[in-house]
């Protein structure tokens, strides 16, 4: 329990102005900042309202004012180091992310090259850290259905194979009778014009 000591000469107000106001923040970082600020305020209060020779009797022992201030300032210093380390870590994470965006394009390029060489399903892709594509598994029923559909489509469209097209032959022209001669091409072409003239 602290001794009741009345002080008439407080430490200069310049020391009290060093107090950092407690700011409300969200998350665990805000709670840590509030805790650090509370110890800073405690230090300023001890320096302002108590004399260096004041003694504080507590359950854990007896402490002088400056001894307590030293302990509280040590905690504030450690908390500040933690804060700076956290900020440095966040900066490092941002640098890492920005550079990963750059090399991501190179990785995709290498993936395209090795995929062309070894195929989408090539197991060699695993040696580069890429997962090979999975081959689609077709059941026997699916394959049979596909064959049936293909045949039906060919029949519906009248599509014939190479051998079927070769087997198709044009019908032979009828042979002329013994007393007839085949009309000349020019005569057959001129016949319609003669008939039209007689009309």
GROMACS .gro file of C-alpha atoms in nm, residues 9-156:
model
  148
    9UNK     CA    1   0.676   2.092  -0.567
   10UNK     CA    2   0.573   1.887  -0.869
   11UNK     CA    3   0.819   1.804  -1.138
   12UNK     CA    4   0.822   2.046  -1.432
   13UNK     CA    5   0.523   2.034  -1.660
   14UNK     CA    6   0.754   1.965  -1.952
   15UNK     CA    7   0.777   1.607  -1.829
   16UNK     CA    8   0.401   1.567  -1.811
   17UNK     CA    9   0.361   1.694  -2.165
   18UNK     CA   10   0.550   1.386  -2.282
   19UNK     CA   11   0.248   1.171  -2.208
   20UNK     CA   12   0.104   0.993  -2.510
   21UNK     CA   13  -0.277   1.015  -2.523
   22UNK     CA   14  -0.465   0.687  -2.526
   23UNK     CA   15  -0.624   0.638  -2.865
   24UNK     CA   16  -0.906   0.398  -2.933
   25UNK     CA   17  -0.813   0.136  -3.191
   26UNK     CA   18  -0.967  -0.185  -3.312
   27UNK     CA   19  -0.822  -0.532  -3.275
   28UNK     CA   20  -0.544  -0.669  -3.056
   29UNK     CA   21  -0.301  -0.406  -3.184
   30UNK     CA   22  -0.530  -0.134  -3.047
   31UNK     CA   23  -0.546  -0.305  -2.708
   32UNK     CA   24  -0.167  -0.328  -2.700
   33UNK     CA   25  -0.134   0.041  -2.786
   34UNK     CA   26  -0.382   0.128  -2.511
   35UNK     CA   27  -0.185  -0.079  -2.261
   36UNK     CA   28   0.140   0.088  -2.361
   37UNK     CA   29  -0.019   0.433  -2.332
   38UNK     CA   30  -0.158   0.349  -1.987
   39UNK     CA   31   0.192   0.269  -1.857
   40UNK     CA   32   0.326   0.589  -2.009
   41UNK     CA   33   0.053   0.784  -1.833
   42UNK     CA   34   0.135   0.601  -1.507
   43UNK     CA   35   0.499   0.702  -1.540
   44UNK     CA   36   0.408   1.066  -1.599
   45UNK     CA   37   0.175   1.063  -1.298
   46UNK     CA   38   0.448   0.928  -1.070
   47UNK     CA   39   0.695   1.186  -1.194
   48UNK     CA   40   0.447   1.469  -1.153
   49UNK     CA   41   0.282   1.396  -0.821
   50UNK     CA   42   0.551   1.209  -0.624
   51UNK     CA   43   0.902   1.296  -0.514
   52UNK     CA   44   1.206   1.079  -0.588
   53UNK     CA   45   1.241   0.982  -0.221
   54UNK     CA   46   0.880   0.862  -0.187
   55UNK     CA   47   0.844   0.495  -0.100
   56UNK     CA   48   0.565   0.256  -0.204
   57UNK     CA   49   0.491  -0.041   0.024
   58UNK     CA   50   0.333  -0.329  -0.163
   59UNK     CA   51   0.262  -0.695  -0.105
   60UNK     CA   52   0.559  -0.789  -0.327
   61UNK     CA   53   0.797  -0.552  -0.149
   62UNK     CA   54   0.895  -0.190  -0.102
   63UNK     CA   55   0.980   0.025  -0.404
   64UNK     CA   56   1.102   0.376  -0.452
   65UNK     CA   57   0.934   0.604  -0.700
   66UNK     CA   58   1.216   0.597  -0.951
   67UNK     CA   59   1.245   0.219  -0.920
   68UNK     CA   60   0.883   0.182  -1.021
   69UNK     CA   61   0.923   0.432  -1.301
   70UNK     CA   62   1.221   0.233  -1.429
   71UNK     CA   63   1.017  -0.088  -1.442
   72UNK     CA   64   0.726   0.077  -1.621
   73UNK     CA   65   0.954   0.249  -1.871
   74UNK     CA   66   1.124  -0.082  -1.943
   75UNK     CA   67   0.789  -0.236  -2.035
   76UNK     CA   68   0.703   0.063  -2.254
   77UNK     CA   69   1.039   0.023  -2.431
   78UNK     CA   70   0.978  -0.348  -2.494
   79UNK     CA   71   0.629  -0.275  -2.623
   80UNK     CA   72   0.774  -0.014  -2.859
   81UNK     CA   73   1.026  -0.265  -2.993
   82UNK     CA   74   0.745  -0.512  -3.053
   83UNK     CA   75   0.547  -0.245  -3.236
   84UNK     CA   76   0.842  -0.158  -3.459
   85UNK     CA   77   0.905  -0.526  -3.529
   86UNK     CA   78   0.539  -0.570  -3.625
   87UNK     CA   79   0.554  -0.274  -3.863
   88UNK     CA   80   0.874  -0.409  -4.017
   89UNK     CA   81   0.707  -0.749  -4.061
   90UNK     CA   82   0.410  -0.589  -4.237
   91UNK     CA   83   0.645  -0.401  -4.468
   92UNK     CA   84   0.830  -0.724  -4.545
   93UNK     CA   85   0.501  -0.901  -4.622
   94UNK     CA   86   0.403  -0.623  -4.862
   95UNK     CA   87   0.740  -0.639  -5.041
   96UNK     CA   88   0.706  -1.017  -5.067
   97UNK     CA   89   0.355  -0.988  -5.213
   98UNK     CA   90   0.456  -0.726  -5.470
   99UNK     CA   91   0.749  -0.934  -5.591
  100UNK     CA   92   0.537  -1.251  -5.606
  101UNK     CA   93   0.303  -1.072  -5.845
  102UNK     CA   94   0.602  -1.011  -6.075
  103UNK     CA   95   0.739  -1.364  -6.069
  104UNK     CA   96   0.390  -1.515  -6.101
  105UNK     CA   97   0.389  -1.418  -6.469
  106UNK     CA   98   0.725  -1.590  -6.520
  107UNK     CA   99   0.598  -1.904  -6.346
  108UNK     CA  100   0.294  -1.915  -6.572
  109UNK     CA  101   0.520  -1.877  -6.875
  110UNK     CA  102   0.738  -2.168  -6.768
  111UNK     CA  103   0.426  -2.377  -6.706
  112UNK     CA  104   0.307  -2.312  -7.059
  113UNK     CA  105   0.643  -2.415  -7.206
  114UNK     CA  106   0.679  -2.738  -7.010
  115UNK     CA  107   0.313  -2.824  -7.077
  116UNK     CA  108   0.373  -2.797  -7.450
  117UNK     CA  109   0.676  -3.022  -7.416
  118UNK     CA  110   0.539  -3.291  -7.185
  119UNK     CA  111   0.163  -3.257  -7.243
  120UNK     CA  112  -0.114  -3.152  -7.007
  121UNK     CA  113  -0.123  -3.497  -6.849
  122UNK     CA  114   0.254  -3.547  -6.837
  123UNK     CA  115   0.381  -3.663  -6.500
  124UNK     CA  116   0.698  -3.460  -6.560
  125UNK     CA  117   0.497  -3.152  -6.468
  126UNK     CA  118   0.510  -3.264  -6.104
  127UNK     CA  119   0.888  -3.213  -6.105
  128UNK     CA  120   0.823  -2.843  -6.171
  129UNK     CA  121   0.561  -2.815  -5.898
  130UNK     CA  122   0.265  -2.826  -6.138
  131UNK     CA  123  -0.023  -3.069  -6.104
  132UNK     CA  124  -0.082  -3.262  -6.430
  133UNK     CA  125  -0.429  -3.256  -6.576
  134UNK     CA  126  -0.657  -3.552  -6.518
  135UNK     CA  127  -0.757  -3.759  -6.817
  136UNK     CA  128  -1.133  -3.795  -6.849
  137UNK     CA  129  -1.242  -4.151  -6.782
  138UNK     CA  130  -1.504  -4.282  -7.026
  139UNK     CA  131  -1.703  -4.590  -6.938
  140UNK     CA  132  -1.776  -4.865  -7.191
  141UNK     CA  133  -2.140  -4.756  -7.202
  142UNK     CA  134  -2.039  -4.398  -7.282
  143UNK     CA  135  -1.810  -4.512  -7.563
  144UNK     CA  136  -2.080  -4.739  -7.712
  145UNK     CA  137  -2.333  -4.457  -7.699
  146UNK     CA  138  -2.089  -4.224  -7.877
  147UNK     CA  139  -2.036  -4.479  -8.158
  148UNK     CA  140  -2.412  -4.522  -8.201
  149UNK     CA  141  -2.467  -4.147  -8.216
  150UNK     CA  142  -2.190  -4.107  -8.473
  151UNK     CA  143  -2.341  -4.372  -8.702
  152UNK     CA  144  -2.688  -4.222  -8.672
  153UNK     CA  145  -2.553  -3.878  -8.756
  154UNK     CA  146  -2.377  -4.009  -9.069
  155UNK     CA  147  -2.695  -4.181  -9.188
  156UNK     CA  148  -2.909  -3.872  -9.124
   0.00000   0.00000   0.00000
